[in-house]
DNA sequence: CGGGATCCAGAACGATACTG
DNA sequence: CAGTATCGTTCTGGATCCCG
């Protein structure tokens, strides 16, 4: 039943660029979006505060990711016309709603990663023979 | 509580390359892994059959993705020494176990994508002003 | 049949400098 | 403060040819 979604799009000839899974995963798959969403899940945050809290992200990437998330309606961008300007980012209801399925994936990753790491080491040892 | 995993890794100084979420999402985020897992969830499959069923994937990418999934222990690679050789790929228990959290994400994507698409269109219209 | 090796295009990403 | 602009790098994925 998991595959049905994809096959339905396949059969419909809608093109895979329009497939919901493809679109969602393209966003989640990039390097920073999830980090940003997770930070904003704790509390709304200003640009520079986010920049400090998300480790090693460049201003450029923070800007681009925030724009994409805002475009998708996952993040709300609020500008306060102070001087100098301050901008606060927060999760929309849509943004918060993804925390649920995301939580399941995070839990899976946590539980299974030791196993995965072990598999990789074993695989790489065989490869070295 | 979702962020805790990441912050724990942050605090532990383990380096983000060792973070379970990063590792799992790097795999799921690439263009084909999920497709392949979903196909194999239906039934075990040989290389050329997979190549036909996963739309538009190149042999190169199919090979690379299958190797990564095999390395992680998500996929089992079985070689039958026939002539010409035949190789069957199937999901391991680990590979099947990710179908559960993945299902949650797929459901979310299906339910929310129309909303996301609408948000994008609206955003792009404002941008054009 | 099931790949491996090589080359190449484009996208993602990073560093730095600059701006209202 | 909150970005933009530009450049260079790295990484992903596709095309093609080759191999046992």
JSON list of N, CA, C and O (backbone and C1' of nucleotides) in Angstrom, two decimals, chain D:
[
{"chain": "D", "resi": 1, "resn": "DC", "atom": "P", "xyz": [23.11, 41.32, 15.10]},
{"chain": "D", "resi": 1, "resn": "DC", "atom": "O5'", "xyz": [22.14, 42.30, 14.30]},
{"chain": "D", "resi": 1, "resn": "DC", "atom": "C5'", "xyz": [20.87, 42.59, 14.87]},
{"chain": "D", "resi": 1, "resn": "DC", "atom": "C4'", "xyz": [19.82, 42.58, 13.76]},
{"chain": "D", "resi": 1, "resn": "DC", "atom": "C3'", "xyz": [19.65, 41.22, 13.09]},
{"chain": "D", "resi": 1, "resn": "DC", "atom": "O3'", "xyz": [18.25, 40.98, 12.92]},
{"chain": "D", "resi": 1, "resn": "DC", "atom": "C1'", "xyz": [20.30, 42.84, 11.47]},
{"chain": "D", "resi": 2, "resn": "DA", "atom": "P", "xyz": [17.69, 39.49, 12.53]},
{"chain": "D", "resi": 2, "resn": "DA", "atom": "O5'", "xyz": [17.64, 39.52, 10.95]},
{"chain": "D", "resi": 2, "resn": "DA", "atom": "C5'", "xyz": [16.79, 40.45, 10.32]},
{"chain": "D", "resi": 2, "resn": "DA", "atom": "C4'", "xyz": [17.09, 40.50, 8.86]},
{"chain": "D", "resi": 2, "resn": "DA", "atom": "C3'", "xyz": [17.13, 39.12, 8.16]},
{"chain": "D", "resi": 2, "resn": "DA", "atom": "O3'", "xyz": [16.38, 39.19, 6.96]},
{"chain": "D", "resi": 2, "resn": "DA", "atom": "C1'", "xyz": [19.04, 40.35, 7.64]},
{"chain": "D", "resi": 3, "resn": "DG", "atom": "P", "xyz": [15.89, 37.79, 6.27]},
{"chain": "D", "resi": 3, "resn": "DG", "atom": "O5'", "xyz": [17.22, 37.08, 5.76]},
{"chain": "D", "resi": 3, "resn": "DG", "atom": "C5'", "xyz": [17.45, 36.99, 4.38]},
{"chain": "D", "resi": 3, "resn": "DG", "atom": "C4'", "xyz": [18.07, 38.29, 3.85]},
{"chain": "D", "resi": 3, "resn": "DG", "atom": "C3'", "xyz": [18.62, 38.19, 2.45]},
{"chain": "D", "resi": 3, "resn": "DG", "atom": "O3'", "xyz": [17.62, 38.50, 1.52]},
{"chain": "D", "resi": 3, "resn": "DG", "atom": "C1'", "xyz": [20.01, 39.49, 3.90]},
{"chain": "D", "resi": 4, "resn": "DT", "atom": "P", "xyz": [17.72, 37.86, 0.06]},
{"chain": "D", "resi": 4, "resn": "DT", "atom": "O5'", "xyz": [18.91, 38.67, -0.65]},
{"chain": "D", "resi": 4, "resn": "DT", "atom": "C5'", "xyz": [18.73, 40.05, -1.00]},
{"chain": "D", "resi": 4, "resn": "DT", "atom": "C4'", "xyz": [19.96, 40.53, -1.78]},
{"chain": "D", "resi": 4, "resn": "DT", "atom": "C3'", "xyz": [20.26, 39.71, -3.05]},
{"chain": "D", "resi": 4, "resn": "DT", "atom": "O3'", "xyz": [20.58, 40.63, -4.08]},
{"chain": "D", "resi": 4, "resn": "DT", "atom": "C1'", "xyz": [22.16, 39.75, -1.66]},
{"chain": "D", "resi": 5, "resn": "DA", "atom": "P", "xyz": [20.67, 40.10, -5.61]},
{"chain": "D", "resi": 5, "resn": "DA", "atom": "O5'", "xyz": [22.18, 40.36, -6.03]},
{"chain": "D", "resi": 5, "resn": "DA", "atom": "C5'", "xyz": [23.11, 40.93, -5.10]},
{"chain": "D", "resi": 5, "resn": "DA", "atom": "C4'", "xyz": [24.51, 40.82, -5.69]},
{"chain": "D", "resi": 5, "resn": "DA", "atom": "C3'", "xyz": [24.60, 39.95, -6.95]},
{"chain": "D", "resi": 5, "resn": "DA", "atom": "O3'", "xyz": [25.60, 40.46, -7.80]},
{"chain": "D", "resi": 5, "resn": "DA", "atom": "C1'", "xyz": [25.84, 38.96, -5.18]},
{"chain": "D", "resi": 6, "resn": "DT", "atom": "P", "xyz": [25.84, 39.81, -9.25]},
{"chain": "D", "resi": 6, "resn": "DT", "atom": "O5'", "xyz": [27.20, 39.00, -9.02]},
{"chain": "D", "resi": 6, "resn": "DT", "atom": "C5'", "xyz": [28.24, 39.61, -8.26]},
{"chain": "D", "resi": 6, "resn": "DT", "atom": "C4'", "xyz": [29.35, 38.62, -7.96]},
{"chain": "D", "resi": 6, "resn": "DT", "atom": "C3'", "xyz": [29.59, 37.57, -9.07]},
{"chain": "D", "resi": 6, "resn": "DT", "atom": "O3'", "xyz": [30.95, 37.59, -9.41]},
{"chain": "D", "resi": 6, "resn": "DT", "atom": "C1'", "xyz": [29.50, 36.56, -6.94]},
{"chain": "D", "resi": 7, "resn": "DC", "atom": "P", "xyz": [31.46, 36.82, -10.76]},
{"chain": "D", "resi": 7, "resn": "DC", "atom": "O5'", "xyz": [32.42, 35.71, -10.12]},
{"chain": "D", "resi": 7, "resn": "DC", "atom": "C5'", "xyz": [33.38, 36.10, -9.13]},
{"chain": "D", "resi": 7, "resn": "DC", "atom": "C4'", "xyz": [33.76, 34.88, -8.30]},
{"chain": "D", "resi": 7, "resn": "DC", "atom": "C3'", "xyz": [34.15, 33.66, -9.15]},
{"chain": "D", "resi": 7, "resn": "DC", "atom": "O3'", "xyz": [35.52, 33.36, -8.96]},
{"chain": "D", "resi": 7, "resn": "DC", "atom": "C1'", "xyz": [32.68, 33.08, -7.33]},
{"chain": "D", "resi": 8, "resn": "DG", "atom": "P", "xyz": [36.20, 32.28, -9.93]},
{"chain": "D", "resi": 8, "resn": "DG", "atom": "O5'", "xyz": [36.26, 31.03, -8.94]},
{"chain": "D", "resi": 8, "resn": "DG", "atom": "C5'", "xyz": [36.82, 31.17, -7.63]},
{"chain": "D", "resi": 8, "resn": "DG", "atom": "C4'", "xyz": [36.54, 29.92, -6.80]},
{"chain": "D", "resi": 8, "resn": "DG", "atom": "C3'", "xyz": [36.87, 28.62, -7.53]},
{"chain": "D", "resi": 8, "resn": "DG", "atom": "O3'", "xyz": [37.62, 27.78, -6.65]},
{"chain": "D", "resi": 8, "resn": "DG", "atom": "C1'", "xyz": [34.63, 28.57, -6.76]},
{"chain": "D", "resi": 9, "resn": "DT", "atom": "P", "xyz": [38.18, 26.37, -7.24]},
{"chain": "D", "resi": 9, "resn": "DT", "atom": "O5'", "xyz": [37.41, 25.30, -6.35]},
{"chain": "D", "resi": 9, "resn": "DT", "atom": "C5'", "xyz": [37.28, 25.51, -4.93]},
{"chain": "D", "resi": 9, "resn": "DT", "atom": "C4'", "xyz": [36.21, 24.58, -4.37]},
{"chain": "D", "resi": 9, "resn": "DT", "atom": "C3'", "xyz": [36.39, 23.11, -4.78]},
{"chain": "D", "resi": 9, "resn": "DT", "atom": "O3'", "xyz": [36.33, 22.29, -3.63]},
{"chain": "D", "resi": 9, "resn": "DT", "atom": "C1'", "xyz": [34.17, 23.83, -5.19]},
{"chain": "D", "resi": 10, "resn": "DT", "atom": "P", "xyz": [36.80, 20.74, -3.78]},
{"chain": "D", "resi": 10, "resn": "DT", "atom": "O5'", "xyz": [35.76, 19.98, -2.82]},
{"chain": "D", "resi": 10, "resn": "DT", "atom": "C5'", "xyz": [34.66, 20.66, -2.26]},
{"chain": "D", "resi": 10, "resn": "DT", "atom": "C4'", "xyz": [33.35, 19.93, -2.53]},
{"chain": "D", "resi": 10, "resn": "DT", "atom": "C3'", "xyz": [33.49, 18.44, -2.89]},
{"chain": "D", "resi": 10, "resn": "DT", "atom": "O3'", "xyz": [32.60, 17.73, -2.06]},
{"chain": "D", "resi": 10, "resn": "DT", "atom": "C1'", "xyz": [32.09, 19.49, -4.44]},
{"chain": "D", "resi": 11, "resn": "DC", "atom": "P", "xyz": [32.52, 16.12, -1.97]},
{"chain": "D", "resi": 11, "resn": "DC", "atom": "O5'", "xyz": [30.95, 15.90, -1.71]},
{"chain": "D", "resi": 11, "resn": "DC", "atom": "C5'", "xyz": [30.05, 16.96, -1.98]},
{"chain": "D", "resi": 11, "resn": "DC", "atom": "C4'", "xyz": [28.91, 16.48, -2.88]},
{"chain": "D", "resi": 11, "resn": "DC", "atom": "C3'", "xyz": [28.90, 14.97, -3.15]},
{"chain": "D", "resi": 11, "resn": "DC", "atom": "O3'", "xyz": [27.60, 14.49, -2.86]},
{"chain": "D", "resi": 11, "resn": "DC", "atom": "C1'", "xyz": [28.66, 16.18, -5.17]},
{"chain": "D", "resi": 12, "resn": "DT", "atom": "P", "xyz": [27.15, 12.93, -3.05]},
{"chain": "D", "resi": 12, "resn": "DT", "atom": "O5'", "xyz": [26.05, 13.01, -4.21]},
{"chain": "D", "resi": 12, "resn": "DT", "atom": "C5'", "xyz": [25.12, 14.10, -4.22]},
{"chain": "D", "resi": 12, "resn": "DT", "atom": "C4'", "xyz": [24.32, 14.11, -5.52]},
{"chain": "D", "resi": 12, "resn": "DT", "atom": "C3'", "xyz": [23.88, 12.74, -6.01]},
{"chain": "D", "resi": 12, "resn": "DT", "atom": "O3'", "xyz": [22.50, 12.80, -6.29]},
{"chain": "D", "resi": 12, "resn": "DT", "atom": "C1'", "xyz": [25.01, 13.90, -7.75]},
{"chain": "D", "resi": 13, "resn": "DG", "atom": "P", "xyz": [21.66, 11.45, -6.59]},
{"chain": "D", "resi": 13, "resn": "DG", "atom": "O5'", "xyz": [21.60, 11.41, -8.18]},
{"chain": "D", "resi": 13, "resn": "DG", "atom": "C5'", "xyz": [21.08, 12.54, -8.87]},
{"chain": "D", "resi": 13, "resn": "DG", "atom": "C4'", "xyz": [21.47, 12.48, -10.33]},
{"chain": "D", "resi": 13, "resn": "DG", "atom": "C3'", "xyz": [21.16, 11.15, -11.02]},
{"chain": "D", "resi": 13, "resn": "DG", "atom": "O3'", "xyz": [20.31, 11.42, -12.12]},
{"chain": "D", "resi": 13, "resn": "DG", "atom": "C1'", "xyz": [23.34, 11.89, -11.55]},
{"chain": "D", "resi": 14, "resn": "DG", "atom": "P", "xyz": [19.70, 10.28, -13.03]},
{"chain": "D", "resi": 14, "resn": "DG", "atom": "O5'", "xyz": [20.44, 10.49, -14.41]},
{"chain": "D", "resi": 14, "resn": "DG", "atom": "C5'", "xyz": [20.27, 11.73, -15.12]},
{"chain": "D", "resi": 14, "resn": "DG", "atom": "C4'", "xyz": [21.12, 11.76, -16.36]},
{"chain": "D", "resi": 14, "resn": "DG", "atom": "C3'", "xyz": [20.92, 10.55, -17.29]},
{"chain": "D", "resi": 14, "resn": "DG", "atom": "O3'", "xyz": [20.81, 10.99, -18.63]},
{"chain": "D", "resi": 14, "resn": "DG", "atom": "C1'", "xyz": [23.22, 10.78, -16.71]},
{"chain": "D", "resi": 15, "resn": "DA", "atom": "P", "xyz": [20.53, 9.93, -19.79]},
{"chain": "D", "resi": 15, "resn": "DA", "atom": "O5'", "xyz": [21.94, 9.80, -20.49]},
{"chain": "D", "resi": 15, "resn": "DA", "atom": "C5'", "xyz": [22.75, 10.95, -20.72]},
{"chain": "D", "resi": 15, "resn": "DA", "atom": "C4'", "xyz": [23.91, 10.60, -21.66]},
{"chain": "D", "resi": 15, "resn": "DA", "atom": "C3'", "xyz": [23.64, 9.39, -22.56]},
{"chain": "D", "resi": 15, "resn": "DA", "atom": "O3'", "xyz": [24.19, 9.63, -23.84]},
{"chain": "D", "resi": 15, "resn": "DA", "atom": "C1'", "xyz": [25.49, 8.93, -21.10]},
{"chain": "D", "resi": 16, "resn": "DT", "atom": "P", "xyz": [23.99, 8.53, -25.00]},
{"chain": "D", "resi": 16, "resn": "DT", "atom": "O5'", "xyz": [25.39, 7.77, -24.97]},
{"chain": "D", "resi": 16, "resn": "DT", "atom": "C5'", "xyz": [26.61, 8.52, -24.83]},
{"chain": "D", "resi": 16, "resn": "DT", "atom": "C4'", "xyz": [27.77, 7.58, -24.57]},
{"chain": "D", "resi": 16, "resn": "DT", "atom": "C3'", "xyz": [27.71, 6.26, -25.34]},
{"chain": "D", "resi": 16, "resn": "DT", "atom": "O3'", "xyz": [28.78, 6.20, -26.26]},
{"chain": "D", "resi": 16, "resn": "DT", "atom": "C1'", "xyz": [28.40, 5.97, -23.08]},
{"chain": "D", "resi": 17, "resn": "DC", "atom": "P", "xyz": [28.82, 4.94, -27.30]},
{"chain": "D", "resi": 17, "resn": "DC", "atom": "O5'", "xyz": [29.97, 4.04, -26.64]},
{"chain": "D", "resi": 17, "resn": "DC", "atom": "C5'", "xyz": [31.20, 4.66, -26.23]},
{"chain": "D", "resi": 17, "resn": "DC", "atom": "C4'", "xyz": [32.00, 3.71, -25.35]},
{"chain": "D", "resi": 17, "resn": "DC", "atom": "C3'", "xyz": [32.15, 2.29, -25.92]},
{"chain": "D", "resi": 17, "resn": "DC", "atom": "O3'", "xyz": [33.52, 1.92, -25.94]},
{"chain": "D", "resi": 17, "resn": "DC", "atom": "C1'", "xyz": [31.43, 2.23, -23.66]},
{"chain": "D", "resi": 18, "resn": "DC", "atom": "P", "xyz": [33.95, 0.48, -26.51]},
{"chain": "D", "resi": 18, "resn": "DC", "atom": "O5'", "xyz": [34.22, -0.36, -25.17]},
{"chain": "D", "resi": 18, "resn": "DC", "atom": "C5'", "xyz": [35.19, 0.12, -24.22]},
{"chain": "D", "resi": 18, "resn": "DC", "atom": "C4'", "xyz": [35.20, -0.79, -22.99]},
{"chain": "D", "resi": 18, "resn": "DC", "atom": "C3'", "xyz": [35.37, -2.27, -23.30]},
{"chain": "D", "resi": 18, "resn": "DC", "atom": "O3'", "xyz": [36.45, -2.78, -22.55]},
{"chain": "D", "resi": 18, "resn": "DC", "atom": "C1'", "xyz": [33.51, -1.93, -21.87]},
{"chain": "D", "resi": 19, "resn": "DC", "atom": "P", "xyz": [37.06, -4.25, -22.94]},
{"chain": "D", "resi": 19, "resn": "DC", "atom": "O5'", "xyz": [36.50, -5.17, -21.79]},
{"chain": "D", "resi": 19, "resn": "DC", "atom": "C5'", "xyz": [36.78, -4.86, -20.43]},
{"chain": "D", "resi": 19, "resn": "DC", "atom": "C4'", "xyz": [35.99, -5.80, -19.52]},
{"chain": "D", "resi": 19, "resn": "DC", "atom": "C3'", "xyz": [36.06, -7.28, -19.92]},
{"chain": "D", "resi": 19, "resn": "DC", "atom": "O3'", "xyz": [36.63, -8.02, -18.87]},
{"chain": "D", "resi": 19, "resn": "DC", "atom": "C1'", "xyz": [33.82, -6.60, -19.41]},
{"chain": "D", "resi": 20, "resn": "DG", "atom": "P", "xyz": [37.37, -9.45, -19.17]},
{"chain": "D", "resi": 20, "resn": "DG", "atom": "O5'", "xyz": [36.51, -10.52, -18.36]},
{"chain": "D", "resi": 20, "resn": "DG", "atom": "C5'", "xyz": [36.31, -10.35, -16.95]},
{"chain": "D", "resi": 20, "resn": "DG", "atom": "C4'", "xyz": [35.12, -11.19, -16.52]},
{"chain": "D", "resi": 20, "resn": "DG", "atom": "C3'", "xyz": [35.17, -12.63, -17.05]},
{"chain": "D", "resi": 20, "resn": "DG", "atom": "O3'", "xyz": [34.75, -13.50, -16.01]},
{"chain": "D", "resi": 20, "resn": "DG", "atom": "C1'", "xyz": [33.16, -11.60, -17.74]}
]
